[in-house]
Short mmCIF file of C-alpha atoms in Angstrom, two decimals:
data_model
loop_
_atom_site.label_atom_id
_atom_site.label_comp_id
_atom_site.label_asym_id
_atom_site.label_seq_id
_atom_site.Cartn_x
_atom_site.Cartn_y
_atom_site.Cartn_z
CA UNK A 2 1.70 4.57 -14.70
CA UNK A 3 -1.38 3.87 -12.57
CA UNK A 4 -1.87 7.39 -11.26
CA UNK A 5 -4.97 8.37 -9.35
CA UNK A 6 -5.76 12.00 -8.61
CA UNK A 7 -8.20 13.63 -6.24
CA UNK A 8 -9.64 17.10 -6.30
CA UNK A 9 -9.65 19.16 -4.24
CA UNK A 10 -6.72 18.21 -2.04
CA UNK A 11 -8.24 20.10 0.86
CA UNK A 12 -11.53 21.90 1.38
CA UNK A 13 -13.11 23.88 4.16
CA UNK A 14 -16.87 24.25 4.17
CA UNK A 15 -19.55 25.50 6.48
CA UNK A 16 -21.87 23.20 8.35
CA UNK A 17 -24.96 22.35 6.32
CA UNK A 18 -23.37 22.75 2.91
CA UNK A 19 -22.45 19.98 0.46
CA UNK A 20 -19.00 19.18 -0.85
CA UNK A 21 -18.03 17.16 -3.92
CA UNK A 22 -14.75 15.28 -4.14
CA UNK A 23 -13.52 13.92 -7.45
CA UNK A 24 -11.39 10.84 -7.99
CA UNK A 25 -9.81 10.26 -11.38
CA UNK A 26 -7.70 7.48 -12.81
CA UNK A 27 -5.34 9.30 -15.14
CA UNK A 28 -3.76 6.58 -17.23
CA UNK A 29 -6.02 3.57 -16.91
CA UNK A 30 -9.66 2.70 -16.85
CA UNK A 31 -11.03 1.83 -13.44
CA UNK A 32 -13.82 -0.68 -13.40
CA UNK A 33 -14.10 -0.29 -9.66
CA UNK A 34 -13.32 2.59 -7.36
CA UNK A 35 -13.32 2.53 -3.58
CA UNK A 36 -13.88 5.37 -1.12
CA UNK A 37 -12.25 5.36 2.31
CA UNK A 38 -12.38 7.67 5.28
CA UNK A 39 -9.51 8.11 7.67
CA UNK A 40 -9.71 9.95 10.97
CA UNK A 41 -6.51 11.30 12.58
CA UNK A 42 -4.15 8.58 13.80
CA UNK A 43 -6.55 5.89 12.67
CA UNK A 44 -6.69 3.38 9.87
CA UNK A 45 -8.54 3.58 6.59
CA UNK A 46 -12.16 2.55 6.77
CA UNK A 47 -13.90 1.51 3.60
CA UNK A 48 -17.05 3.52 2.99
CA UNK A 49 -18.28 2.20 -0.33
CA UNK A 50 -17.41 0.33 -3.49
CA UNK A 51 -18.29 2.02 -6.75
CA UNK A 52 -18.66 0.22 -10.06
CA UNK A 53 -18.96 2.13 -13.30
CA UNK A 54 -22.53 2.44 -14.44
CA UNK A 55 -24.12 0.91 -11.38
CA UNK A 56 -25.11 1.95 -7.89
CA UNK A 57 -22.45 2.02 -5.23
CA UNK A 58 -22.33 -0.62 -2.52
CA UNK A 59 -22.07 0.95 0.91
CA UNK A 60 -20.48 -0.56 3.97
CA UNK A 61 -22.55 -1.12 7.06
CA UNK A 62 -23.09 2.09 8.98
CA UNK A 63 -22.37 4.42 6.07
CA UNK A 64 -25.38 6.54 5.10
CA UNK A 65 -25.88 6.36 1.36
CA UNK A 66 -28.07 9.47 1.34
CA UNK A 67 -25.37 11.47 3.07
CA UNK A 68 -22.42 10.21 1.05
CA UNK A 69 -23.54 10.24 -2.56
CA UNK A 70 -21.29 8.35 -4.94
CA UNK A 71 -21.41 8.60 -8.71
CA UNK A 72 -19.19 6.53 -10.99
CA UNK A 73 -20.26 7.94 -14.32
CA UNK A 74 -17.25 6.89 -16.37
CA UNK A 75 -14.35 4.49 -16.23
CA UNK A 76 -12.02 7.27 -15.13
CA UNK A 77 -14.12 9.33 -12.74
CA UNK A 78 -15.94 8.75 -9.49
CA UNK A 79 -17.31 11.47 -7.26
CA UNK A 80 -18.18 11.52 -3.58
CA UNK A 81 -20.57 14.20 -2.40
CA UNK A 82 -20.86 14.82 1.31
CA UNK A 83 -24.33 16.30 1.73
CA UNK A 84 -25.34 18.59 4.58
CA UNK A 85 -21.88 18.32 6.06
CA UNK A 86 -21.35 18.54 9.80
CA UNK A 87 -18.16 18.99 11.83
CA UNK A 88 -18.09 15.25 12.58
CA UNK A 89 -17.72 14.64 8.84
CA UNK A 90 -14.33 16.34 8.96
CA UNK A 91 -11.87 13.69 7.88
CA UNK A 92 -9.37 12.58 5.27
CA UNK A 93 -11.18 11.01 2.33
CA UNK A 94 -9.17 8.70 0.10
CA UNK A 95 -10.20 6.96 -3.08
CA UNK A 96 -8.63 4.05 -4.84
CA UNK A 97 -9.11 2.69 -8.32
CA UNK A 98 -8.88 -0.87 -9.57
CA UNK A 99 -8.14 -1.49 -13.23
CA UNK A 100 -10.03 -4.73 -13.68
CA UNK A 101 -12.37 -7.33 -12.34
CA UNK A 102 -9.80 -10.08 -12.10
CA UNK A 103 -7.13 -8.27 -10.19
CA UNK A 104 -6.58 -7.31 -6.61
CA UNK A 105 -4.47 -4.35 -7.65
CA UNK A 106 -5.78 -0.97 -6.66
CA UNK A 107 -4.11 2.40 -6.71
CA UNK A 108 -4.73 5.11 -4.17
CA UNK A 109 -5.29 8.79 -4.64
CA UNK A 110 -3.51 11.41 -2.54
CA UNK A 111 -6.55 12.07 -0.38
CA UNK A 112 -8.79 15.04 0.32
CA UNK A 113 -8.77 16.78 3.69
CA UNK A 114 -12.31 17.95 4.52
CA UNK A 115 -12.84 20.40 7.35
CA UNK A 116 -16.38 21.37 8.26
CA UNK A 117 -16.69 24.50 10.40
CA UNK B 29 -16.72 -9.04 11.53
CA UNK B 30 -13.22 -10.02 10.54
CA UNK B 31 -10.42 -7.62 11.29
CA UNK B 32 -6.74 -7.12 10.75
CA UNK B 33 -4.71 -5.83 13.65
CA UNK B 34 -1.17 -4.88 14.50
CA UNK B 35 0.81 -5.82 17.57
CA UNK B 36 2.85 -2.62 17.88
CA UNK B 37 1.48 0.85 17.28
CA UNK B 38 4.91 2.55 17.24
CA UNK B 39 8.42 1.50 16.33
CA UNK B 40 11.57 3.58 16.66
CA UNK B 41 14.82 2.48 15.07
CA UNK B 42 18.21 3.91 14.25
CA UNK B 43 19.20 4.57 10.69
CA UNK B 44 20.81 1.50 9.21
CA UNK B 45 19.00 -0.94 11.47
CA UNK B 46 16.55 -3.49 10.17
CA UNK B 47 12.89 -2.92 11.02
CA UNK B 48 10.20 -5.52 11.52
CA UNK B 49 6.55 -4.54 11.54
CA UNK B 50 4.00 -7.15 12.51
CA UNK B 51 0.36 -7.74 11.69
CA UNK B 52 -2.16 -10.31 12.86
CA UNK B 53 -5.18 -11.15 10.77
CA UNK B 54 -8.24 -13.09 11.74
CA UNK B 55 -9.93 -14.06 8.49
CA UNK B 56 -8.57 -17.43 7.48
CA UNK B 57 -10.26 -17.02 4.09
CA UNK B 58 -8.06 -14.05 3.16
CA UNK B 59 -5.97 -14.93 0.14
CA UNK B 60 -4.07 -11.75 -0.59
CA UNK B 61 -2.18 -9.37 1.66
CA UNK B 62 -0.58 -6.03 1.02
CA UNK B 63 1.67 -3.66 2.91
CA UNK B 64 1.23 0.06 2.42
CA UNK B 65 3.28 3.04 3.49
CA UNK B 66 1.48 6.27 4.28
CA UNK B 67 3.25 9.55 4.79
CA UNK B 68 1.55 12.39 6.58
CA UNK B 69 -1.25 13.95 4.53
CA UNK B 70 -0.87 11.52 1.64
CA UNK B 71 -2.59 8.44 0.35
CA UNK B 72 -1.26 4.92 0.93
CA UNK B 73 1.64 3.83 -1.22
CA UNK B 74 1.99 0.19 -2.24
CA UNK B 75 5.08 -1.51 -0.86
CA UNK B 76 4.74 -5.23 -1.42
CA UNK B 77 2.10 -7.92 -1.62
CA UNK B 78 1.86 -11.63 -1.09
CA UNK B 79 -0.67 -14.28 -1.96
CA UNK B 80 -1.74 -16.96 0.46
CA UNK B 81 0.01 -19.69 -1.52
CA UNK B 82 3.36 -18.14 -0.64
CA UNK B 83 5.12 -17.68 2.70
CA UNK B 84 7.79 -15.19 1.69
CA UNK B 85 8.29 -12.54 -0.91
CA UNK B 86 11.15 -10.13 -1.36
CA UNK B 87 11.37 -6.72 -2.90
CA UNK B 88 13.91 -3.99 -2.84
CA UNK B 89 15.00 -3.74 0.82
CA UNK B 90 11.67 -5.21 1.91
CA UNK B 91 10.53 -8.71 2.67
CA UNK B 92 7.05 -9.87 3.57
CA UNK B 93 6.56 -13.06 5.53
CA UNK B 94 3.24 -14.84 5.82
CA UNK B 95 2.52 -17.47 8.45
CA UNK B 96 -0.92 -18.86 7.78
CA UNK B 97 -0.76 -21.26 10.70
CA UNK B 98 -0.84 -18.42 13.20
CA UNK B 99 -2.37 -15.86 10.85
CA UNK B 100 0.58 -13.51 11.05
CA UNK B 101 2.10 -11.17 8.54
CA UNK B 102 5.32 -9.20 8.87
CA UNK B 103 7.19 -6.58 6.90
CA UNK B 104 10.93 -6.45 7.18
CA UNK B 105 12.78 -3.35 6.03
CA UNK B 106 16.52 -3.71 5.64
CA UNK B 107 18.93 -0.86 6.35
CA UNK B 108 16.12 1.46 7.41
CA UNK B 109 16.52 5.05 6.29
CA UNK B 110 15.00 8.30 7.60
CA UNK B 111 12.86 8.39 4.47
CA UNK B 112 11.20 5.18 5.62
CA UNK B 113 9.58 7.07 8.51
CA UNK B 114 5.84 6.79 7.97
CA UNK B 115 2.79 4.82 9.04
CA UNK B 116 2.71 1.28 7.74
CA UNK B 117 -0.54 -0.58 7.21
CA UNK B 118 -1.18 -4.17 6.38
CA UNK B 119 -4.33 -4.96 4.46
CA UNK B 120 -6.08 -8.15 3.56
CA UNK B 121 -8.39 -9.07 0.76
CA UNK B 122 -10.87 -11.78 1.49
CA UNK B 123 -13.32 -11.12 -1.31
CA UNK B 124 -13.79 -14.18 -3.43
CA UNK B 125 -16.13 -12.62 -5.90
CA UNK B 126 -19.16 -10.50 -6.50
CA UNK B 127 -19.32 -7.19 -4.72
CA UNK B 128 -16.61 -8.24 -2.25
CA UNK B 129 -13.94 -8.62 -4.89
CA UNK B 130 -11.08 -6.25 -4.26
CA UNK B 131 -12.33 -5.03 -0.89
CA UNK B 132 -9.49 -4.41 1.49
CA UNK B 133 -9.56 -4.49 5.27
CA UNK B 134 -6.81 -2.40 6.79
CA UNK B 135 -4.96 -3.00 10.03
CA UNK B 136 -4.61 -0.25 12.61
CA UNK B 137 -1.16 0.90 11.46
CA UNK B 138 2.33 1.14 12.93
CA UNK B 139 4.19 4.40 13.15
CA UNK B 140 7.80 3.86 12.16
CA UNK B 141 10.28 6.53 13.20
CA UNK B 142 13.83 6.29 11.94
CA UNK B 143 16.41 8.33 13.83
CA UNK B 144 19.50 9.49 11.94
#
């Protein structure tokens, strides 16, 4: 149980275009989803916390207008990278937490974004 | 801000040896710690966790030790196998409620290489 999927697994886009990444909890409802970014040989950096039905909370230094997050249902959150640039190329990972009163969160397999 | 760091960025061991991966944390308010394993191109995989009211927890071939006095966390892997080769991250949760609940801060990671 507790499977989280991401789609697509990898995407290549041209500079200036927008890319949407989906994160789904397959066998549980996720009250909260988290989006991370990971550059090569670096750690995971939290970008934003997404709660179903409310606006996402962004970490300091993360542009909310560039990284649009929508958590429309208890099983789906999307991250849209708008007007992507080569420096946005990274590994984007989501995680999903099943409840308010638990620290447990389950990670997706990640999405490799390459902006050319 | 608070951060979680690791002493050793790389660790090479022989198959069958025991491995010890270390992590220092700086937020004394953190009450939950997790170790993750990340293989290349994949999302983090939960290994073991420990709450701050414990100093040791054992799993299958893994043991986590927590020393709150010196703010140190370690992961011990017994009889290390080539399949254990990966990057290992410690993470801490210091969110006590509200929008911080469930937020994880990741350490920099240790690359474990197991030689057959």
